[in-house]
mmCIF file with all atom_site columns, C-alpha atoms in Angstrom:
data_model
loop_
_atom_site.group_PDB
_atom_site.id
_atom_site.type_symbol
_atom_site.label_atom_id
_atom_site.label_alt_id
_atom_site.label_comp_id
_atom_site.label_asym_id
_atom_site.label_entity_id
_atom_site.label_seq_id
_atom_site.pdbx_PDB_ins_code
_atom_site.Cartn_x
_atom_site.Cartn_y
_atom_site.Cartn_z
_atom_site.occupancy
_atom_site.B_iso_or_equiv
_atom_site.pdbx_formal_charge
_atom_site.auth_seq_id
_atom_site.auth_comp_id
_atom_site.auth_asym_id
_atom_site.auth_atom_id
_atom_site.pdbx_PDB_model_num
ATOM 1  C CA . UNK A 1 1  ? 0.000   0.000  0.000   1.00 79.00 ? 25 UNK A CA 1
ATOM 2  C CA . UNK A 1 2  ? 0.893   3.360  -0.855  1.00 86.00 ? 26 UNK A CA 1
ATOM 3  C CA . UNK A 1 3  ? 1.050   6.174  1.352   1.00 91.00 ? 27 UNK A CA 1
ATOM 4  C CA . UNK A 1 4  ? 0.379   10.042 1.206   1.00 89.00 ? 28 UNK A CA 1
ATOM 5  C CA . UNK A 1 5  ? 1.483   12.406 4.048   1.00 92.00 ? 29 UNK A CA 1
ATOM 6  C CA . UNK A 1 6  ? 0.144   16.106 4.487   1.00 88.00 ? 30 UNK A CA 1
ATOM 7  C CA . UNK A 1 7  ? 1.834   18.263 6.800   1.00 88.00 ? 31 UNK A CA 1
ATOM 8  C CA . UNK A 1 8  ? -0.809  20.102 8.475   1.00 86.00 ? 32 UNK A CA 1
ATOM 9  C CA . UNK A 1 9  ? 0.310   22.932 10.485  1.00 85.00 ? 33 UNK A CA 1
ATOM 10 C CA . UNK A 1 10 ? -1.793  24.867 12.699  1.00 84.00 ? 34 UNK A CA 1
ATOM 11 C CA . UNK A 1 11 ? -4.545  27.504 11.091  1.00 82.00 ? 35 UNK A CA 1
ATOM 12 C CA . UNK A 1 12 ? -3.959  25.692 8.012   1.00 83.00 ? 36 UNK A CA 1
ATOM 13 C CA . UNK A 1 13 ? -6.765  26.457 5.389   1.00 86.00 ? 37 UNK A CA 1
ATOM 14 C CA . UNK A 1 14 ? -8.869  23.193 5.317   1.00 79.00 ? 38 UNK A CA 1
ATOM 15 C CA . UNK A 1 15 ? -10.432 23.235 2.645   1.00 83.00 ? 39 UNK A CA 1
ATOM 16 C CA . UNK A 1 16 ? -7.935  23.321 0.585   1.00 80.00 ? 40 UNK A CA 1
ATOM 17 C CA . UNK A 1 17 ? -6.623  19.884 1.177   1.00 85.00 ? 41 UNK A CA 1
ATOM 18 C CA . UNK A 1 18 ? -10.436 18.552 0.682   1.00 84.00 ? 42 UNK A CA 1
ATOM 19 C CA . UNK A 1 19 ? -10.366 18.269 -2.784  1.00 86.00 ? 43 UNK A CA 1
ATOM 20 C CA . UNK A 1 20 ? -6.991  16.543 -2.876  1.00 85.00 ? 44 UNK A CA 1
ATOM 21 C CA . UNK A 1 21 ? -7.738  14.210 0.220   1.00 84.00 ? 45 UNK A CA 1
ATOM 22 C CA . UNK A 1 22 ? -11.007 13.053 -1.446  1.00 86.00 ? 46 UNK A CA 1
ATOM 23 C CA . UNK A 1 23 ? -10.114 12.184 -4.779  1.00 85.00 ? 47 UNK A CA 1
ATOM 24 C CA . UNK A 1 24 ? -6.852  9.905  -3.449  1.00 84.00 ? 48 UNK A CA 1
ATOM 25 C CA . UNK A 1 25 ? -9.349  8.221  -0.863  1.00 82.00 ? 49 UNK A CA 1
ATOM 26 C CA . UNK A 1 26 ? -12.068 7.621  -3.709  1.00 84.00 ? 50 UNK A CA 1
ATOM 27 C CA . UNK A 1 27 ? -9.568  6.331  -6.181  1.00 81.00 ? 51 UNK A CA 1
ATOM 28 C CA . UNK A 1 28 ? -11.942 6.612  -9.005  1.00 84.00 ? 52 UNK A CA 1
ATOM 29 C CA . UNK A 1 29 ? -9.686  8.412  -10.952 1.00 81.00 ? 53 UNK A CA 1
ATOM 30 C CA . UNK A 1 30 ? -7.112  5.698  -10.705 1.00 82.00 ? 54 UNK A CA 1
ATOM 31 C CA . UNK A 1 31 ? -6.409  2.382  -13.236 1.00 82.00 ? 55 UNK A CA 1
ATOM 32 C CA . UNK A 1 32 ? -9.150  -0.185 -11.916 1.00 84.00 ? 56 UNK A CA 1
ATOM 33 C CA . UNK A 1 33 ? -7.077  -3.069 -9.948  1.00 81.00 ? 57 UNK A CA 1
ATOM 34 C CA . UNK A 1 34 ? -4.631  -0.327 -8.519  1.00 81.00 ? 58 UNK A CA 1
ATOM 35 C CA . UNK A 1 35 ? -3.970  -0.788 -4.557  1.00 81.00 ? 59 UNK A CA 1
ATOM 36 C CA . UNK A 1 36 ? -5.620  2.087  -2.638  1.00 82.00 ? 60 UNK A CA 1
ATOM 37 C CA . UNK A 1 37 ? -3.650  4.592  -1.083  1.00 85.00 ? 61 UNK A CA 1
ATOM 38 C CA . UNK A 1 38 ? -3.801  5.007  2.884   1.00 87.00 ? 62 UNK A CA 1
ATOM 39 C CA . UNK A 1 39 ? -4.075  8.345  3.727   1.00 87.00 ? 63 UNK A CA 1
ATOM 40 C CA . UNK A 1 40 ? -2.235  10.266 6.936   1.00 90.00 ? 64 UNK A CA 1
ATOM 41 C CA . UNK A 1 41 ? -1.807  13.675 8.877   1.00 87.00 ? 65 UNK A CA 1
ATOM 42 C CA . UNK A 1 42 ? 1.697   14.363 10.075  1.00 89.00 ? 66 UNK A CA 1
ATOM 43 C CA . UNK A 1 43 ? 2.395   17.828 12.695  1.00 88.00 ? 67 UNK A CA 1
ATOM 44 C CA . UNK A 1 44 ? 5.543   19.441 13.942  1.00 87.00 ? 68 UNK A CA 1
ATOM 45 C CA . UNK A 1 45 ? 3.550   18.693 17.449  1.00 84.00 ? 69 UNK A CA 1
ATOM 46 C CA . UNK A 1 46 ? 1.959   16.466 19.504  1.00 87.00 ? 70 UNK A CA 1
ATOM 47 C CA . UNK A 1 47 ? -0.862  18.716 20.700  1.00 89.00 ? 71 UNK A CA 1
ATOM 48 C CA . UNK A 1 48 ? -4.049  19.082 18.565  1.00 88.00 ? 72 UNK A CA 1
ATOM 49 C CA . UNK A 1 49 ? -3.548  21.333 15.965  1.00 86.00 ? 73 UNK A CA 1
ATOM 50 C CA . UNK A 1 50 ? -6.906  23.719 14.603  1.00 86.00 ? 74 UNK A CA 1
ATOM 51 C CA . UNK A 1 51 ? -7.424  24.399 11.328  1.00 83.00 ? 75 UNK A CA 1
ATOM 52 C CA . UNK A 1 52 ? -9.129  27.871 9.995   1.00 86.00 ? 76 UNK A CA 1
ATOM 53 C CA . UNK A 1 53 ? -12.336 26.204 9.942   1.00 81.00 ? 77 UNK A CA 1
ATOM 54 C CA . UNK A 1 54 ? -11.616 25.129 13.594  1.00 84.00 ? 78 UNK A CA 1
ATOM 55 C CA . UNK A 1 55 ? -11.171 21.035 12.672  1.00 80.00 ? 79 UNK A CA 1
ATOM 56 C CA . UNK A 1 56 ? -8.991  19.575 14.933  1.00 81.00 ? 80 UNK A CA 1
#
């Protein structure tokens, strides 16, 4: 399995990576047969981090 980090740093602009995060966790754009891809969230941190739209 494949995998795809995003750095998310605090007051990061959410919806931005909502487009990208749902079409790679849909995988209908990919070859049929292709392994999915597993997605994660990496921080600089520990402690929850808030995005603008106040996600944590």
């Amino acid at each position: 399995m494949v995998t795809v980090y995003s750095y998310v740093l605090d007051t990061l602009a959410d919806w931005e990576l909502g487009y990208v995060t749902s079409e790679l966790n849909s995988g209908r754009f990919f070859k049929k047969g292709q392994q999915r891809l597993s997605l994660k969230m990496v921080s600089y941190s520990t402690e929850t981090i808030y995005t603008m739209g106040d996600l944590q």
